[in-house]
Amino acid sequence: MDILDLEIPGVKLIRPSVFKDGRGFFQQTYHQAEYAKTGIPETFVQDNWSRSEAGVLRGLHYQLKNPQAKLVSVLRGRIFDVAVDIRRGSPSFGKWCGTMLDEENHYQLYIPAGFAHGFMALDELNDIVYKCTGLYAPGDEYGIAWNDASIGIEWPEFPKPPSLSAKDAVALQLKDIPPENLPVMENK
């Protein structure tokens, strides 16, 4: 397994070992002690599975009082996965990083708590699984506009506008979110 630190400190790209032969492949998708050695010591308490068709864009989502670090993988298809640092006081506040995750590369993206997360589904059918360190809390959901110009995410070109949920279609720009609705960077 290789771990690469991305442009924003704390966001990590994991390239797991995949053992292939004529029968298929084997991959260990998570091992708490091994991940802890690489700087991912969290305890994950919830797993989610999302299925999206091509052109679906989900995000940018976060929880404030029940923050979630996430470990994202793709079982089928291909996505462009994005993390945005929204921690007040962070030197990288409002910056983003992203990467392609797909069923062929088997990569995982680790996104620390305090970040907004989103992805665009690029293949006909995409199955995304992600581990979370906090439980889903419906009353604690927040979102940032996927196309916020101040963040400037370079989403992949797609032949039509992305398909958004009603909630994501009306998400606020980062500058319009009251400061008390954004996480604060913890001193470590």
PDB file of C-alpha atoms in Angstrom:
ATOM      1  CA  MET A   1       0.000   0.000   0.000  1.00  0.00           C
ATOM      2  CA  ASP A   2       1.259   3.454  -0.901  1.00  0.00           C
ATOM      3  CA  ILE A   3      -0.020   6.627   0.765  1.00  0.00           C
ATOM      4  CA  LEU A   4       0.393   9.962  -1.003  1.00  0.00           C
ATOM      5  CA  ASP A   5      -0.213  13.282   0.730  1.00  0.00           C
ATOM      6  CA  LEU A   6      -2.181  15.548  -1.580  1.00  0.00           C
ATOM      7  CA  GLU A   7      -1.891  19.339  -1.905  1.00  0.00           C
ATOM      8  CA  ILE A   8      -3.883  20.038   1.255  1.00  0.00           C
ATOM      9  CA  PRO A   9      -2.323  18.638   4.442  1.00  0.00           C
ATOM     10  CA  GLY A  10      -4.348  15.755   5.834  1.00  0.00           C
ATOM     11  CA  VAL A  11      -5.971  14.676   2.549  1.00  0.00           C
ATOM     12  CA  LYS A  12      -4.424  11.390   1.426  1.00  0.00           C
ATOM     13  CA  LEU A  13      -4.560   9.220  -1.671  1.00  0.00           C
ATOM     14  CA  ILE A  14      -4.251   5.535  -0.818  1.00  0.00           C
ATOM     15  CA  ARG A  15      -3.028   3.123  -3.459  1.00  0.00           C
ATOM     16  CA  PRO A  16      -3.730  -0.297  -1.943  1.00  0.00           C
ATOM     17  CA  SER A  17      -1.944  -3.478  -2.924  1.00  0.00           C
ATOM     18  CA  VAL A  18      -4.050  -5.442  -5.404  1.00  0.00           C
ATOM     19  CA  PHE A  19      -3.197  -9.066  -6.141  1.00  0.00           C
ATOM     20  CA  LYS A  20      -4.459 -10.139  -9.577  1.00  0.00           C
ATOM     21  CA  ASP A  21      -4.413 -13.498 -11.323  1.00  0.00           C
ATOM     22  CA  GLY A  22      -6.502 -15.365 -13.891  1.00  0.00           C
ATOM     23  CA  ARG A  23      -9.341 -15.777 -11.394  1.00  0.00           C
ATOM     24  CA  GLY A  24      -9.720 -12.096 -10.581  1.00  0.00           C
ATOM     25  CA  PHE A  25      -8.131 -10.093  -7.775  1.00  0.00           C
ATOM     26  CA  PHE A  26      -7.829  -9.727  -4.018  1.00  0.00           C
ATOM     27  CA  GLN A  27      -7.531  -6.420  -2.179  1.00  0.00           C
ATOM     28  CA  GLN A  28      -7.674  -5.599   1.499  1.00  0.00           C
ATOM     29  CA  THR A  29      -9.906  -2.510   1.613  1.00  0.00           C
ATOM     30  CA  TYR A  30      -9.186  -1.499   5.205  1.00  0.00           C
ATOM     31  CA  HIS A  31      -6.985  -2.591   8.105  1.00  0.00           C
ATOM     32  CA  GLN A  32      -7.206  -0.280  11.123  1.00  0.00           C
ATOM     33  CA  ALA A  33      -3.681  -0.870  12.445  1.00  0.00           C
ATOM     34  CA  GLU A  34      -2.070  -0.447   9.015  1.00  0.00           C
ATOM     35  CA  TYR A  35      -4.003   2.728   8.253  1.00  0.00           C
ATOM     36  CA  ALA A  36      -3.154   4.129  11.695  1.00  0.00           C
ATOM     37  CA  LYS A  37       0.558   3.698  10.883  1.00  0.00           C
ATOM     38  CA  THR A  38       0.054   5.927   7.830  1.00  0.00           C
ATOM     39  CA  GLY A  39      -1.591   8.779   9.728  1.00  0.00           C
ATOM     40  CA  ILE A  40      -5.230   7.653   9.523  1.00  0.00           C
ATOM     41  CA  PRO A  41      -5.900   6.651  13.150  1.00  0.00           C
ATOM     42  CA  GLU A  42      -9.676   7.244  13.181  1.00  0.00           C
ATOM     43  CA  THR A  43     -12.306   4.734  14.102  1.00  0.00           C
ATOM     44  CA  PHE A  44     -14.890   4.390  11.351  1.00  0.00           C
ATOM     45  CA  VAL A  45     -18.446   3.872  12.617  1.00  0.00           C
ATOM     46  CA  GLN A  46     -20.603   3.886   9.473  1.00  0.00           C
ATOM     47  CA  ASP A  47     -20.272   2.595   5.914  1.00  0.00           C
ATOM     48  CA  ASN A  48     -22.293   4.092   3.042  1.00  0.00           C
ATOM     49  CA  TRP A  49     -22.956   2.906  -0.503  1.00  0.00           C
ATOM     50  CA  SER A  50     -23.993   5.382  -3.179  1.00  0.00           C
ATOM     51  CA  ARG A  51     -25.024   4.502  -6.738  1.00  0.00           C
ATOM     52  CA  SER A  52     -25.003   7.262  -9.342  1.00  0.00           C
ATOM     53  CA  GLU A  53     -25.496   7.435 -13.078  1.00  0.00           C
ATOM     54  CA  ALA A  54     -23.174   9.335 -15.395  1.00  0.00           C
ATOM     55  CA  GLY A  55     -23.311  13.087 -14.861  1.00  0.00           C
ATOM     56  CA  VAL A  56     -24.583  12.986 -11.286  1.00  0.00           C
ATOM     57  CA  LEU A  57     -22.762  15.427  -9.029  1.00  0.00           C
ATOM     58  CA  ARG A  58     -23.137  14.964  -5.274  1.00  0.00           C
ATOM     59  CA  GLY A  59     -21.850  17.623  -2.911  1.00  0.00           C
ATOM     60  CA  LEU A  60     -20.247  19.561  -1.556  1.00  0.00           C
ATOM     61  CA  HIS A  61     -21.430  18.179   1.809  1.00  0.00           C
ATOM     62  CA  TYR A  62     -20.324  18.352   5.431  1.00  0.00           C
ATOM     63  CA  GLN A  63     -21.633  17.996   8.976  1.00  0.00           C
ATOM     64  CA  LEU A  64     -20.725  20.584  11.607  1.00  0.00           C
ATOM     65  CA  LYS A  65     -21.623  19.222  15.060  1.00  0.00           C
ATOM     66  CA  ASN A  66     -21.140  15.609  13.983  1.00  0.00           C
ATOM     67  CA  PRO A  67     -18.064  15.905  11.757  1.00  0.00           C
ATOM     68  CA  GLN A  68     -17.079  13.008   9.556  1.00  0.00           C
ATOM     69  CA  ALA A  69     -13.732  11.982   8.168  1.00  0.00           C
ATOM     70  CA  LYS A  70     -14.300   9.773   5.114  1.00  0.00           C
ATOM     71  CA  LEU A  71     -12.465   6.995   3.296  1.00  0.00           C
ATOM     72  CA  VAL A  72     -13.904   6.846  -0.235  1.00  0.00           C
ATOM     73  CA  SER A  73     -13.601   3.973  -2.751  1.00  0.00           C
ATOM     74  CA  VAL A  74     -15.243   3.049  -6.050  1.00  0.00           C
ATOM     75  CA  LEU A  75     -16.484  -0.513  -6.602  1.00  0.00           C
ATOM     76  CA  ARG A  76     -17.861   0.088 -10.083  1.00  0.00           C
ATOM     77  CA  GLY A  77     -17.354   2.948 -12.499  1.00  0.00           C
ATOM     78  CA  ARG A  78     -15.285   6.111 -12.237  1.00  0.00           C
ATOM     79  CA  ILE A  79     -15.671   9.340 -10.281  1.00  0.00           C
ATOM     80  CA  PHE A  80     -13.850  12.611  -9.792  1.00  0.00           C
ATOM     81  CA  ASP A  81     -13.693  12.928  -5.998  1.00  0.00           C
ATOM     82  CA  VAL A  82     -13.097  16.292  -4.296  1.00  0.00           C
ATOM     83  CA  ALA A  83     -12.213  17.572  -0.815  1.00  0.00           C
ATOM     84  CA  VAL A  84     -12.524  21.278   0.100  1.00  0.00           C
ATOM     85  CA  ASP A  85     -10.899  22.679   3.243  1.00  0.00           C
ATOM     86  CA  ILE A  86     -13.589  24.742   5.004  1.00  0.00           C
ATOM     87  CA  ARG A  87     -11.952  24.933   8.446  1.00  0.00           C
ATOM     88  CA  ARG A  88     -11.892  28.512   9.711  1.00  0.00           C
ATOM     89  CA  GLY A  89      -8.309  29.434  10.565  1.00  0.00           C
ATOM     90  CA  SER A  90      -6.756  26.917   8.188  1.00  0.00           C
ATOM     91  CA  PRO A  91      -3.974  28.176   5.888  1.00  0.00           C
ATOM     92  CA  SER A  92      -5.674  26.227   3.081  1.00  0.00           C
ATOM     93  CA  PHE A  93      -9.220  27.505   3.783  1.00  0.00           C
ATOM     94  CA  GLY A  94     -11.293  27.455   0.574  1.00  0.00           C
ATOM     95  CA  LYS A  95      -8.740  25.338  -1.324  1.00  0.00           C
ATOM     96  CA  TRP A  96      -9.639  22.065  -2.960  1.00  0.00           C
ATOM     97  CA  CYS A  97      -7.943  18.919  -4.197  1.00  0.00           C
ATOM     98  CA  GLY A  98      -9.383  16.108  -6.230  1.00  0.00           C
ATOM     99  CA  THR A  99      -8.534  12.846  -7.912  1.00  0.00           C
ATOM    100  CA  MET A 100      -9.997  10.144 -10.121  1.00  0.00           C
ATOM    101  CA  LEU A 101     -11.123   7.020  -8.322  1.00  0.00           C
ATOM    102  CA  ASP A 102     -12.247   4.018 -10.316  1.00  0.00           C
ATOM    103  CA  GLU A 103     -12.716   0.279 -10.312  1.00  0.00           C
ATOM    104  CA  GLU A 104      -9.460  -0.222 -12.212  1.00  0.00           C
ATOM    105  CA  ASN A 105      -7.037   1.820 -10.074  1.00  0.00           C
ATOM    106  CA  HIS A 106      -8.643   0.740  -6.741  1.00  0.00           C
ATOM    107  CA  TYR A 107      -7.509   4.032  -5.162  1.00  0.00           C
ATOM    108  CA  GLN A 108      -9.072   5.445  -2.015  1.00  0.00           C
ATOM    109  CA  LEU A 109      -9.312   9.065  -0.912  1.00  0.00           C
ATOM    110  CA  TYR A 110      -9.061   9.927   2.771  1.00  0.00           C
ATOM    111  CA  ILE A 111     -10.788  13.209   3.656  1.00  0.00           C
ATOM    112  CA  PRO A 112     -10.335  14.509   7.225  1.00  0.00           C
ATOM    113  CA  ALA A 113     -13.168  15.958   9.299  1.00  0.00           C
ATOM    114  CA  GLY A 114     -13.629  19.670   8.653  1.00  0.00           C
ATOM    115  CA  PHE A 115     -13.674  19.286   4.880  1.00  0.00           C
ATOM    116  CA  ALA A 116     -16.579  19.424   2.449  1.00  0.00           C
ATOM    117  CA  HIS A 117     -16.805  16.428   0.119  1.00  0.00           C
ATOM    118  CA  GLY A 118     -18.291  15.912  -3.315  1.00  0.00           C
ATOM    119  CA  PHE A 119     -17.920  13.826  -6.445  1.00  0.00           C
ATOM    120  CA  MET A 120     -19.009  13.652 -10.061  1.00  0.00           C
ATOM    121  CA  ALA A 121     -19.985  10.255 -11.498  1.00  0.00           C
ATOM    122  CA  LEU A 122     -18.419   9.701 -14.903  1.00  0.00           C
ATOM    123  CA  ASP A 123     -19.361   6.184 -16.083  1.00  0.00           C
ATOM    124  CA  GLU A 124     -22.798   4.827 -16.962  1.00  0.00           C
ATOM    125  CA  LEU A 125     -23.161   3.240 -13.522  1.00  0.00           C
ATOM    126  CA  ASN A 126     -21.015   4.093 -10.486  1.00  0.00           C
ATOM    127  CA  ASP A 127     -20.992   2.413  -7.083  1.00  0.00           C
ATOM    128  CA  ILE A 128     -19.189   4.425  -4.419  1.00  0.00           C
ATOM    129  CA  VAL A 129     -18.561   3.190  -0.874  1.00  0.00           C
ATOM    130  CA  TYR A 130     -17.233   5.285   1.932  1.00  0.00           C
ATOM    131  CA  LYS A 131     -16.425   4.779   5.562  1.00  0.00           C
ATOM    132  CA  CYS A 132     -17.289   7.600   7.989  1.00  0.00           C
ATOM    133  CA  THR A 133     -15.970   8.428  11.449  1.00  0.00           C
ATOM    134  CA  GLY A 134     -19.273  10.002  12.518  1.00  0.00           C
ATOM    135  CA  LEU A 135     -22.849   8.886  12.113  1.00  0.00           C
ATOM    136  CA  TYR A 136     -25.105  10.581   9.600  1.00  0.00           C
ATOM    137  CA  ALA A 137     -27.072  13.331  11.371  1.00  0.00           C
ATOM    138  CA  PRO A 138     -29.941  14.630   9.182  1.00  0.00           C
ATOM    139  CA  GLY A 139     -30.322  17.883  11.136  1.00  0.00           C
ATOM    140  CA  ASP A 140     -26.616  18.657  10.831  1.00  0.00           C
ATOM    141  CA  GLU A 141     -26.276  18.650   7.036  1.00  0.00           C
ATOM    142  CA  TYR A 142     -24.644  21.568   5.265  1.00  0.00           C
ATOM    143  CA  GLY A 143     -23.689  22.136   1.677  1.00  0.00           C
ATOM    144  CA  ILE A 144     -21.607  24.452  -0.465  1.00  0.00           C
ATOM    145  CA  ALA A 145     -22.327  25.175  -4.131  1.00  0.00           C
ATOM    146  CA  TRP A 146     -20.460  22.740  -6.363  1.00  0.00           C
ATOM    147  CA  ASN A 147     -19.631  25.575  -8.784  1.00  0.00           C
ATOM    148  CA  ASP A 148     -18.513  28.200  -6.237  1.00  0.00           C
ATOM    149  CA  ALA A 149     -16.131  30.387  -8.273  1.00  0.00           C
ATOM    150  CA  SER A 150     -14.108  31.345  -5.187  1.00  0.00           C
ATOM    151  CA  ILE A 151     -13.195  27.666  -4.731  1.00  0.00           C
ATOM    152  CA  GLY A 152     -12.738  27.061  -8.468  1.00  0.00           C
ATOM    153  CA  ILE A 153     -13.020  23.286  -8.649  1.00  0.00           C
ATOM    154  CA  GLU A 154     -11.961  22.054 -12.081  1.00  0.00           C
ATOM    155  CA  TRP A 155     -14.662  19.447 -12.620  1.00  0.00           C
ATOM    156  CA  PRO A 156     -14.236  17.116 -15.617  1.00  0.00           C
ATOM    157  CA  GLU A 157     -15.915  18.208 -18.826  1.00  0.00           C
ATOM    158  CA  PHE A 158     -19.267  16.559 -19.294  1.00  0.00           C
ATOM    159  CA  PRO A 159     -21.606  16.864 -22.304  1.00  0.00           C
ATOM    160  CA  LYS A 160     -24.511  18.241 -20.269  1.00  0.00           C
ATOM    161  CA  PRO A 161     -25.003  20.139 -16.989  1.00  0.00           C
ATOM    162  CA  PRO A 162     -24.526  17.861 -13.972  1.00  0.00           C
ATOM    163  CA  SER A 163     -27.537  16.219 -12.377  1.00  0.00           C
ATOM    164  CA  LEU A 164     -27.991  17.678  -8.873  1.00  0.00           C
ATOM    165  CA  SER A 165     -30.303  16.959  -5.962  1.00  0.00           C
ATOM    166  CA  ALA A 166     -32.775  19.722  -5.087  1.00  0.00           C
ATOM    167  CA  LYS A 167     -30.705  20.452  -1.963  1.00  0.00           C
ATOM    168  CA  ASP A 168     -27.414  20.694  -3.885  1.00  0.00           C
ATOM    169  CA  ALA A 169     -28.977  22.922  -6.535  1.00  0.00           C
ATOM    170  CA  VAL A 170     -29.620  25.659  -3.939  1.00  0.00           C
ATOM    171  CA  ALA A 171     -26.441  25.272  -1.842  1.00  0.00           C
ATOM    172  CA  LEU A 172     -24.781  28.535  -0.795  1.00  0.00           C
ATOM    173  CA  GLN A 173     -21.476  29.974  -1.925  1.00  0.00           C
ATOM    174  CA  LEU A 174     -18.760  29.602   0.728  1.00  0.00           C
ATOM    175  CA  LYS A 175     -18.662  33.390   1.307  1.00  0.00           C
ATOM    176  CA  ASP A 176     -22.396  33.362   2.131  1.00  0.00           C
ATOM    177  CA  ILE A 177     -22.203  30.705   4.845  1.00  0.00           C
ATOM    178  CA  PRO A 178     -22.255  32.258   8.328  1.00  0.00           C
ATOM    179  CA  PRO A 179     -18.930  31.640  10.103  1.00  0.00           C
ATOM    180  CA  GLU A 180     -20.667  29.788  12.922  1.00  0.00           C
ATOM    181  CA  ASN A 181     -21.803  27.211  10.329  1.00  0.00           C
ATOM    182  CA  LEU A 182     -18.224  26.341   9.381  1.00  0.00           C
ATOM    183  CA  PRO A 183     -15.834  24.112  11.338  1.00  0.00           C
ATOM    184  CA  VAL A 184     -12.832  25.580  13.141  1.00  0.00           C
ATOM    185  CA  MET A 185      -9.360  24.200  12.556  1.00  0.00           C
ATOM    186  CA  GLU A 186      -8.179  22.333  15.636  1.00  0.00           C
ATOM    187  CA  ASN A 187      -4.655  22.985  16.861  1.00  0.00           C
ATOM    188  CA  LYS A 188      -2.652  19.773  16.914  1.00  0.00           C
TER     189      LYS A 188
END
